[in-house]
Short mmCIF file of C-alpha atoms in Angstrom, two decimals:
data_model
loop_
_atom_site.label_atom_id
_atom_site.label_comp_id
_atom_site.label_asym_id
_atom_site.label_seq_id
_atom_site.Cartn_x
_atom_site.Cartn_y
_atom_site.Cartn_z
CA UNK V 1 92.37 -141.96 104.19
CA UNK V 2 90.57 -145.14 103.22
CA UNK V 3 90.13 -145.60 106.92
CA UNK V 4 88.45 -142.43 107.79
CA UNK V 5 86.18 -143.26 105.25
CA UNK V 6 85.28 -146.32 106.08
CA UNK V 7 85.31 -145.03 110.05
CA UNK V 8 82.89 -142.41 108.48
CA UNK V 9 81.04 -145.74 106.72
CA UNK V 10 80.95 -146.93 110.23
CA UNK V 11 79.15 -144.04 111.87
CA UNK V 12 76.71 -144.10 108.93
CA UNK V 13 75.52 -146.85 109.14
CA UNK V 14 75.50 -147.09 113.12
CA UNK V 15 72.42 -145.24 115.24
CA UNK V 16 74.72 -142.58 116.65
CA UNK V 17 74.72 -141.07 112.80
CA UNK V 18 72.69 -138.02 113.33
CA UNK V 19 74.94 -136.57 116.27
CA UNK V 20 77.93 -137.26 114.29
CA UNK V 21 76.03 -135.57 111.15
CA UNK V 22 75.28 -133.03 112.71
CA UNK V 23 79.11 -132.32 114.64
CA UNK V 24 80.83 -133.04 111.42
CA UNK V 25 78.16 -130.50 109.65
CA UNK V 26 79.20 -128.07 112.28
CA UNK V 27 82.89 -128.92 112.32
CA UNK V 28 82.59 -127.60 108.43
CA UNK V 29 80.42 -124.53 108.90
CA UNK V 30 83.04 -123.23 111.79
CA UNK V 31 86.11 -124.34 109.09
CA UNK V 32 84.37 -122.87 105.99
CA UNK V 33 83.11 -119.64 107.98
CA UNK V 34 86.83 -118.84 109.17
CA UNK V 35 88.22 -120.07 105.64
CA UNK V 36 85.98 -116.98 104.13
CA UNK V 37 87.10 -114.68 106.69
CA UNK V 38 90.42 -115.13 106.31
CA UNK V 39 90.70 -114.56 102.12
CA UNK V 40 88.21 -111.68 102.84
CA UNK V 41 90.93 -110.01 105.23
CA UNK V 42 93.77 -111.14 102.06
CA UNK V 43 91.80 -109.02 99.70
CA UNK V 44 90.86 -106.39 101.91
CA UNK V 45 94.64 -105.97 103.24
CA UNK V 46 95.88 -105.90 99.14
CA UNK V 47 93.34 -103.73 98.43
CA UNK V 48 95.21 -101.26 101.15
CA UNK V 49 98.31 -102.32 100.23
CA UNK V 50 97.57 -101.12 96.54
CA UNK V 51 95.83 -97.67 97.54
CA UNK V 52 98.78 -97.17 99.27
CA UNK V 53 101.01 -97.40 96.69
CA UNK V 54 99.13 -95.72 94.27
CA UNK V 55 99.09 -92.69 96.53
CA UNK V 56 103.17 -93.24 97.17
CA UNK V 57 103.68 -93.08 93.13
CA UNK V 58 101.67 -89.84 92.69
CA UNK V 59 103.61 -88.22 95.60
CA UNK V 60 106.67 -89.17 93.93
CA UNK V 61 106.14 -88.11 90.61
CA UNK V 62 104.54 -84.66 92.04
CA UNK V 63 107.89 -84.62 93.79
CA UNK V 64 110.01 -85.24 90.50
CA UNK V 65 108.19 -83.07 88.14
CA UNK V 66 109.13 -79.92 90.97
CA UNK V 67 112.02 -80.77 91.51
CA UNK V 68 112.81 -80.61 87.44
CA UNK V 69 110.83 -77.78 87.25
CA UNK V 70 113.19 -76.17 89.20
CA UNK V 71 116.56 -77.07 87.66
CA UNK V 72 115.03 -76.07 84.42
CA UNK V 73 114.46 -72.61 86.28
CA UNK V 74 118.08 -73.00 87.72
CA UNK V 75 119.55 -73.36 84.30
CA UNK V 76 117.53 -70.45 82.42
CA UNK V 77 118.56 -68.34 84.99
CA UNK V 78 122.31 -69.84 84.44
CA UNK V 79 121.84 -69.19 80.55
CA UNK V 80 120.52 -65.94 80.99
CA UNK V 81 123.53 -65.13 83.27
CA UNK V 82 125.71 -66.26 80.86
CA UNK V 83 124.54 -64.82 77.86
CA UNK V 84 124.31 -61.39 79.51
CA UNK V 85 128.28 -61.95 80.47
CA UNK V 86 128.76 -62.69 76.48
CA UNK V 87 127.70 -59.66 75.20
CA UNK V 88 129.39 -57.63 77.73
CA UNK V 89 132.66 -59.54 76.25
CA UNK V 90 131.37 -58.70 72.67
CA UNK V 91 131.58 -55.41 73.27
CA UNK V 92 134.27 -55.02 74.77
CA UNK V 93 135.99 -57.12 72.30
CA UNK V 94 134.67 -55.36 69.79
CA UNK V 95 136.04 -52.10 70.77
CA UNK V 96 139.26 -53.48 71.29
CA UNK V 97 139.69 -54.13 67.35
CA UNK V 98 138.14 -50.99 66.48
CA UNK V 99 141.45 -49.72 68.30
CA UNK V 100 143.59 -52.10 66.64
CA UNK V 101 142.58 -51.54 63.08
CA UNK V 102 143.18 -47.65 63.76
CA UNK V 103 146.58 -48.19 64.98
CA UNK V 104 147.31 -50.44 61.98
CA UNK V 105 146.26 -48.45 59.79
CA UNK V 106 148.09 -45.54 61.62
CA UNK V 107 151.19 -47.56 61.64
CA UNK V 108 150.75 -48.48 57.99
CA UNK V 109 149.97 -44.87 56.42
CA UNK V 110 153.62 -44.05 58.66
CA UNK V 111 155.46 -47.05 56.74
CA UNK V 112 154.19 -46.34 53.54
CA UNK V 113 154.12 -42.45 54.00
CA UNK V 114 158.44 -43.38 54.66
CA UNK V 115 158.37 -46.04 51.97
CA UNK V 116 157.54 -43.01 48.98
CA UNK V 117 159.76 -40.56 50.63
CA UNK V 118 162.93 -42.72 50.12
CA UNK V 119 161.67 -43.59 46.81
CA UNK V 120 161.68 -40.37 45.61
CA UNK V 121 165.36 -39.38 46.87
CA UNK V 122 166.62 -42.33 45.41
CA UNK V 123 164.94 -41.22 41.70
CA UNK V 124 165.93 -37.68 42.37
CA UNK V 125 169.45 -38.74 43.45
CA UNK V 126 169.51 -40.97 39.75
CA UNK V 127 168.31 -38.43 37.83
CA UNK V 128 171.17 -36.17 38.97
CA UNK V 129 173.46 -38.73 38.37
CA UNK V 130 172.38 -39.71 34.99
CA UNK V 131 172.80 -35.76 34.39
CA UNK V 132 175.75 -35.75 35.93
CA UNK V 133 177.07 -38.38 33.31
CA UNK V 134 175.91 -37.08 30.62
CA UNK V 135 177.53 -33.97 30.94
CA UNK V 136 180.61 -36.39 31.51
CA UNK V 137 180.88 -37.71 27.69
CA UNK V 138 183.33 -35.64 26.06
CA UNK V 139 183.62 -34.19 22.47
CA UNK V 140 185.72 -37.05 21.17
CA UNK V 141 183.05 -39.36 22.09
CA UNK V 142 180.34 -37.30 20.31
CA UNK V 143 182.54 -37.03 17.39
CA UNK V 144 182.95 -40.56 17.59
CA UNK V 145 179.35 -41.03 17.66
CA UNK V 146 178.58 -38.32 15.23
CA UNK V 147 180.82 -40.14 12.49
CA UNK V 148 179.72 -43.27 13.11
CA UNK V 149 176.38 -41.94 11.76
CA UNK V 150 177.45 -40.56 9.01
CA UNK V 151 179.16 -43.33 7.69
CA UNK V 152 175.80 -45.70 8.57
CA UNK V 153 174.10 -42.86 6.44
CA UNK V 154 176.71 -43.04 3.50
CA UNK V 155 176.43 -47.29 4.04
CA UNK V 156 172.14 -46.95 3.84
CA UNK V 157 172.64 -43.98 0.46
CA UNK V 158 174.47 -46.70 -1.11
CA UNK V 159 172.23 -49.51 -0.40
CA UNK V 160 169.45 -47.48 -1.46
CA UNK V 161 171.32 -46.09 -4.64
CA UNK V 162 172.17 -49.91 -5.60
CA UNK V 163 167.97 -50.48 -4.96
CA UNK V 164 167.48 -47.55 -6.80
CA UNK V 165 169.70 -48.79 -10.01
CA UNK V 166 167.82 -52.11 -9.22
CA UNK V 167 164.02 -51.16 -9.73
CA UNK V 168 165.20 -48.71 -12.80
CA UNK V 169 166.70 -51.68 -14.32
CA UNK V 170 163.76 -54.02 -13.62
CA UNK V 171 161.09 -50.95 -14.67
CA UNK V 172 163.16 -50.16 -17.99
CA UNK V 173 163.15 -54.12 -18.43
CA UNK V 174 158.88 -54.18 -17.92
CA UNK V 175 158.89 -50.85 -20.11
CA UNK V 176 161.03 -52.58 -23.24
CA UNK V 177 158.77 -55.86 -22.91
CA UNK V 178 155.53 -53.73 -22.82
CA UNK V 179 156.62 -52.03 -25.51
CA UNK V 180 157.45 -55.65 -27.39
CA UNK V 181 154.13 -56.56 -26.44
CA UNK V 182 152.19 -53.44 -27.59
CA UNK V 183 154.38 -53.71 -30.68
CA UNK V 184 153.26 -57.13 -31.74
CA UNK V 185 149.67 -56.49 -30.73
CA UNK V 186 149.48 -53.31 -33.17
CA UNK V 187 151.48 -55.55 -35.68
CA UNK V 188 148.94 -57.59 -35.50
CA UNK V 189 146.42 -55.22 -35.62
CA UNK V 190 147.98 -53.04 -38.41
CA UNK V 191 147.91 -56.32 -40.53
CA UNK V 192 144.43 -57.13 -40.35
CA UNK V 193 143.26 -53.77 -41.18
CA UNK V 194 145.53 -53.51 -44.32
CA UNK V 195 144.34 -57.27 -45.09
CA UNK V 196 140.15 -56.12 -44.45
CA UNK V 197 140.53 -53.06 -46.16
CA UNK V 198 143.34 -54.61 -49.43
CA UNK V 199 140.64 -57.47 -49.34
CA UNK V 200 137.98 -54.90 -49.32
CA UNK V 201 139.38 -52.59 -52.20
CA UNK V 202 140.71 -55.40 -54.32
CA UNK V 203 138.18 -57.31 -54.46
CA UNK V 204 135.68 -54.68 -55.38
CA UNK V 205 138.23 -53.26 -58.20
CA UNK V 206 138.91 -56.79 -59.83
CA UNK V 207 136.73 -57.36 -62.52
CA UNK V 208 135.14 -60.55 -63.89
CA UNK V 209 137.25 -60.42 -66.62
CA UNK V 210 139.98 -60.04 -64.95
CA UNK V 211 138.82 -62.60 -62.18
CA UNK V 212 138.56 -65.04 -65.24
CA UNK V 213 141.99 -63.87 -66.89
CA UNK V 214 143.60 -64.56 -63.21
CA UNK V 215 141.96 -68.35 -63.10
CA UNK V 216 143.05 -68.65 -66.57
CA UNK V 217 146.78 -67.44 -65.65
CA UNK V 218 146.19 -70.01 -62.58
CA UNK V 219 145.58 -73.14 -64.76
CA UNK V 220 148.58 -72.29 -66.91
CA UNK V 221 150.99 -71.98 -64.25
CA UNK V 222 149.71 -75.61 -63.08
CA UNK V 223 149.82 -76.51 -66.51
CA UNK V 224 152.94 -75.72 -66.53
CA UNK V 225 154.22 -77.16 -62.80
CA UNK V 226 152.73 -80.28 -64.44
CA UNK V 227 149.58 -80.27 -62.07
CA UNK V 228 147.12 -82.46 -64.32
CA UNK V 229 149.59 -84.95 -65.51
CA UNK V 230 149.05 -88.28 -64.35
CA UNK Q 1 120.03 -110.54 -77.49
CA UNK Q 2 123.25 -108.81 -77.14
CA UNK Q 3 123.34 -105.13 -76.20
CA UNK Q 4 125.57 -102.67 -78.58
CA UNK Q 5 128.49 -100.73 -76.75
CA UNK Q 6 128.12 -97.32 -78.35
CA UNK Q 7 131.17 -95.15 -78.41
CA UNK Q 8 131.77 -91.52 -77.11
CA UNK Q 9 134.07 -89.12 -77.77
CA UNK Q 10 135.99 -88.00 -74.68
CA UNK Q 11 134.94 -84.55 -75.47
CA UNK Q 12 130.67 -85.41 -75.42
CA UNK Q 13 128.80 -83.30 -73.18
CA UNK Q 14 131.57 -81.13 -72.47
CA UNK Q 15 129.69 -78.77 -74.24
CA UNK Q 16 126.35 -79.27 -72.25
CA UNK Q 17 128.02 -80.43 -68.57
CA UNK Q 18 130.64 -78.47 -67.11
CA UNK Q 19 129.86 -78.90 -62.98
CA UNK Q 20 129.37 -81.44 -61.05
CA UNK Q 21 126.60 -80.30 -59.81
CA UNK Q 22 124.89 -80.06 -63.23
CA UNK Q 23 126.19 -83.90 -63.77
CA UNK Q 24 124.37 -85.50 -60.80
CA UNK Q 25 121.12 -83.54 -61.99
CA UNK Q 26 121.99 -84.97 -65.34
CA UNK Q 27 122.02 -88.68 -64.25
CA UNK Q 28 119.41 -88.56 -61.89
CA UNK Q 29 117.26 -87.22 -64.70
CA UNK Q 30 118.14 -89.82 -66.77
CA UNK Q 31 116.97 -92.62 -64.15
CA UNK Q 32 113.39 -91.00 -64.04
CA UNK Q 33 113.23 -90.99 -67.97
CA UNK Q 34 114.89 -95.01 -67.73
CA UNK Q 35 112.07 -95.30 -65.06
CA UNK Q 36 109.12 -94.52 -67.42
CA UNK Q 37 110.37 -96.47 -70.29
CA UNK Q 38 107.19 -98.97 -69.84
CA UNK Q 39 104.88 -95.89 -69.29
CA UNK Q 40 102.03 -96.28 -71.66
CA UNK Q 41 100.81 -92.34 -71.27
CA UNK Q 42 104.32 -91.42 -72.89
CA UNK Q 43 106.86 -91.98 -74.78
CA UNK Q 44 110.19 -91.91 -73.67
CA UNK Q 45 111.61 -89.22 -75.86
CA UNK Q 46 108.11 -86.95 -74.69
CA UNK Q 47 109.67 -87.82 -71.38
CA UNK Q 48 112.97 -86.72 -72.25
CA UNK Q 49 111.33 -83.56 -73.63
CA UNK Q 50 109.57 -82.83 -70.65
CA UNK Q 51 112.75 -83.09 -68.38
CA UNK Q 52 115.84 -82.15 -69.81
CA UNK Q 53 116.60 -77.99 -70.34
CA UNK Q 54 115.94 -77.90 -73.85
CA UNK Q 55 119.92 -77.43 -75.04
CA UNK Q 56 120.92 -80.87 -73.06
CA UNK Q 57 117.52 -82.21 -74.93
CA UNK Q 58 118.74 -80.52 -78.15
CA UNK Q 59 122.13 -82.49 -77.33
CA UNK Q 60 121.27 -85.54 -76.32
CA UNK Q 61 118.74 -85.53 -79.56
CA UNK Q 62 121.99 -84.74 -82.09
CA UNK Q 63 124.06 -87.28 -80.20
CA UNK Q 64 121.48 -90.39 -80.79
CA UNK Q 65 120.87 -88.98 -83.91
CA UNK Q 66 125.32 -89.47 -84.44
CA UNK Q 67 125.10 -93.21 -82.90
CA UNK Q 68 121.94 -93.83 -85.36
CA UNK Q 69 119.82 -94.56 -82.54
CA UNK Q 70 115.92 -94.79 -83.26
CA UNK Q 71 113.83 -93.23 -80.44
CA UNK Q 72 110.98 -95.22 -81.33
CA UNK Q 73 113.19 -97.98 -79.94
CA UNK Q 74 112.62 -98.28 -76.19
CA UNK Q 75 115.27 -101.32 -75.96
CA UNK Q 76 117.97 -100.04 -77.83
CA UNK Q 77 117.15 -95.77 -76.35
CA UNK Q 78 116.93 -97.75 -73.28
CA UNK Q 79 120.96 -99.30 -73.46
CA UNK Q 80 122.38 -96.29 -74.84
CA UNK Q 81 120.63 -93.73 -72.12
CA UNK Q 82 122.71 -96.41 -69.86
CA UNK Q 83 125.73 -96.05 -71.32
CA UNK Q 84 125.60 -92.22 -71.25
CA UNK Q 85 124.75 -91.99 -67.51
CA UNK Q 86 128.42 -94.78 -67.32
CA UNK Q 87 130.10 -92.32 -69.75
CA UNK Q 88 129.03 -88.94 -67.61
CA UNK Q 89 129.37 -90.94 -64.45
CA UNK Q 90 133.37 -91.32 -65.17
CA UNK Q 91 133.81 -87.72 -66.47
CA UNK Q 92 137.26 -86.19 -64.44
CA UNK Q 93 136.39 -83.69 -62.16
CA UNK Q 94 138.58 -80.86 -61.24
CA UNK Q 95 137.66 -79.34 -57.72
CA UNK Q 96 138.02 -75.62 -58.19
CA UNK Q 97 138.33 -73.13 -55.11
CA UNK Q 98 137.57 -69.41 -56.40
CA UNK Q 99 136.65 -65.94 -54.70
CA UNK Q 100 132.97 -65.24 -56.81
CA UNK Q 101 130.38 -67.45 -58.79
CA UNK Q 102 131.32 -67.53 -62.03
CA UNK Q 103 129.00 -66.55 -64.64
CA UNK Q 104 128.18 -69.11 -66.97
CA UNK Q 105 130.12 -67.83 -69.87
CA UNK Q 106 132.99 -67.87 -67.87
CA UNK Q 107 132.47 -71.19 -66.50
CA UNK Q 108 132.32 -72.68 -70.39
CA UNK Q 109 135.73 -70.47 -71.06
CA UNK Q 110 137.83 -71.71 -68.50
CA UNK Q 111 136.23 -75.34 -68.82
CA UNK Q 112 137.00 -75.53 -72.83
CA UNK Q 113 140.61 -74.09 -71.43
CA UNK Q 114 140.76 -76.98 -69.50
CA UNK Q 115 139.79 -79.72 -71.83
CA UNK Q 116 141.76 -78.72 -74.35
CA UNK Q 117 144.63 -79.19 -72.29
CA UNK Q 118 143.67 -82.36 -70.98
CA UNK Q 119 142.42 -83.65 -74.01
CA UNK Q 120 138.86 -84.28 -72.86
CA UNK Q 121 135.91 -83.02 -71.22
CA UNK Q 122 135.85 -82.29 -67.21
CA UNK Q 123 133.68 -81.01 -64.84
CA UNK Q 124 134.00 -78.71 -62.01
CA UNK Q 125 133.44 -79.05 -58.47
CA UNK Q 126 133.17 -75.00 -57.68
CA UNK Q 127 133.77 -74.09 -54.32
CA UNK Q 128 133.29 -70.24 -53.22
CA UNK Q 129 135.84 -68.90 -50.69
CA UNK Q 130 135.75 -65.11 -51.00
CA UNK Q 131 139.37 -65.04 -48.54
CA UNK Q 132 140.66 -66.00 -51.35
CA UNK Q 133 140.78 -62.44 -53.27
CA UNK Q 134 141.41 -63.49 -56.99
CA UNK Q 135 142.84 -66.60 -58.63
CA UNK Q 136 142.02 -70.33 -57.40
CA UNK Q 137 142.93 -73.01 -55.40
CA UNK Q 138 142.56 -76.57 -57.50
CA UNK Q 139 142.17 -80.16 -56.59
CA UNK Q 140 142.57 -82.69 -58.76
CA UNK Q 141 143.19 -86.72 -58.98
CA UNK Q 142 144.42 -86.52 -55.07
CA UNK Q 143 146.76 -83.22 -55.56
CA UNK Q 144 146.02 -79.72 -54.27
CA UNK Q 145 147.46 -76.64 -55.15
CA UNK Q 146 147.16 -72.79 -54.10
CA UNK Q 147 146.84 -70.73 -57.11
CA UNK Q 148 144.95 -67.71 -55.83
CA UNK Q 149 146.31 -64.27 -54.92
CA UNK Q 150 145.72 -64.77 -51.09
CA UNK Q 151 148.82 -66.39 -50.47
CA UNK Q 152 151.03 -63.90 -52.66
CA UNK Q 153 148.91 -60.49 -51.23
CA UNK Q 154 149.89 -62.13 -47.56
CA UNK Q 155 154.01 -62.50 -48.50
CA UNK Q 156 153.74 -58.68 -49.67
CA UNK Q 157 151.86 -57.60 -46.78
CA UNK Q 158 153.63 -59.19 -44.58
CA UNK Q 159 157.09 -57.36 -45.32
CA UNK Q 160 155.24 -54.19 -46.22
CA UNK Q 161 153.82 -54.74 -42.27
CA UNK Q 162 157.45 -55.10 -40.80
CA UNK Q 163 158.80 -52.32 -42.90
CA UNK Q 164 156.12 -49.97 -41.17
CA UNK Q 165 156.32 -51.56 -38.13
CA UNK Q 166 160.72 -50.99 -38.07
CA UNK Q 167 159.60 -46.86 -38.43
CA UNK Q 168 157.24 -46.94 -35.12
#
């Protein structure tokens, strides 16, 4: 490098400079000239390139969103299908129970319809049996039976008898201390009113003299019992 | 000076006093006259007068008169007034439970009864108890007795009561 330059120093500074200048001047032009060409055909050939592309993508999406478009057609149509098969099982399903229940319930009123039937032999064959054995028990037995009672009712006469003497005792027991009671009350009673009325008549028939004769007979009998000695 | 020490007969004012009652209004009478000794307005014996019912006046006049006491004399009416409200102070009394108030005839009858017997004069302490239908209960010197007809009328009455009651 540092020789070129100082070649091109050389060649300067020389008297052939202006042919050189001017050679080297249009050695440049011709490299810069074909320099711009060439990144003008880069950008023009990317700029195809891209348009290019750009049209591929759109194809292919137009491409995809058909193509989904119809498998989501495909698959209604599928669905619908399906769903139209469905109900025709329903139905038929459906009527197939119907058929079932009735012959259930057929079969059921027959078992039950036997079920009562046997019941009611069986009662009426007990019933005639019970009869049957009751017309069985013989006279001893009701005798037997018939003094059993009879000595339960003599038992319960006694036991009630015995009650009987019981409460009569007890009631002639209440009566006698009632009659204590009452007794003493109109004792009591019969005393006051002979004391009120004695009290009453005595005192109004006593007379002062004979109030003072009684005090007087008073002092003498404590005279005499020694009252007012010392 | 000394004072003279009168003497009383155990039967004095047994013929004026014969309750209590009419002792205590005795003495405290005689404290109002021994209160206006010094009064100049009266005299003691106007006092006295002005007081006393007239027949303990009368008596208490005769009595002084017995222990030749001058009136005139405040010192020596003075000591024996004193010794008359000692002598009535210590007078027996005989509590007396009866069925009616006695009538003051009656009183002085069974109280001259009484202090004849006990050979002086007494007072009694009447207490009214109508229950008691005739006679009296007495108290006397710490003893009590039943005298009265209550307590015989209830023995009669009772057996009279159990004889009617043994017919029901």
């Amino acid at each position: 490098m540092i020789n070129i330059f100082n070649f091109l120093r050389v060649f300067a500074t020389s008297q052939s400079l202006p042919v050189v200048t001017m050679l080297i001047l249009f050695i440049l032009i011709i490299f810069a000239t074909s320099y711009f060409y060439y990144v003008y055909k880069r950008e023009k050939d990317f700029e195809d390139s891209h348009e290019k592309l750009e049209e591929d993508y759109d194809s292919i999406l137009l491409k995809a969103h058909k193509k989904a478009e119809e498998i989501v057609t495909q698959a209604a149509d599928k669905a619908k299908a399906l769903l139209m098969n469905t109900k025709d099982v329903k139905d038929f399903a459906d009527k197939d129970i119907e058929t079932a229940v009735q012959k259930e319930k057929d079969e059921i009123l027959q078992s039950f319809s036997a079920s009562i039937n046997g019941i009611r032999n069986d009662a009426l064959n007990y019933v005639k049996k019970m009869a049957d054995d009751t017309q069985s028990l013989t006279q001893s037995e009701l005798m037997s039976f018939r003094d059993g009672m009879q000595k339960n009712l003599v038992q319960v006469r006694l036991s009630e008898t015995q009650k009987l003497t019981d409460e009569a005792k007890k009631t002639f027991e209440e009566i006698q201390d009632f009659k204590a009671k009452q007794l003493e009350k109109v004792k009591e009673q019969l005393s006051d009113i002979i004391v009120r009325v004695s009290e009453s008549v005595i005192g109004q028939s006593i007379t002062p003299a004979d109030h003072e004769k009684l005090i007087l007979e008073g002092l003498e009998q404590a005279k005499q019992e020694g009252f007012f000695d010392a | 000076m000394t004072e003279t020490t009168y003497i009383f007969s155990p039967f004095d004012f047994g013929e004026v006093l014969h309750t209590k009652e009419e002792a205590v209004e005795f003495i405290a009478m005689v404290d109002k006259i021994l209160d206006s000794f010094f009064n100049a307005k009266e005299t003691p014996n106007e006092k006295m007068k002005k007081l006393l019912p007239y027949q303990i006046y009368d008596y208490l006049q005769q009595q002084a008169a017995k222990q030749r006491i001058a009136l005139d004399d405040k010192e020596m009416f003075k000591n024996y007034l004193n010794q008359v409200k000692i002598f009535v102070q210590h007078i027996p009394v005989v509590t007396i439970e009866i069925p009616f108030l006695p009538t003051s005839n009656m009183l002085t009858n069974i109280s001259n009864y009484l202090s004849i017997y006990l050979k002086r004069t007494i007072l009694f302490d009447i207490v009214i108890n109508k229950n008691l239908i005739a006679g009296a209960k007495l108290s006397y010197n710490g003893k009590y007795k039943d005298f009265s007809y209550r307590k015989k009328f209830d023995l009669e009455l009772k057996k009279e009561a159990e004889a009617i009651i043994k017919t029901l």
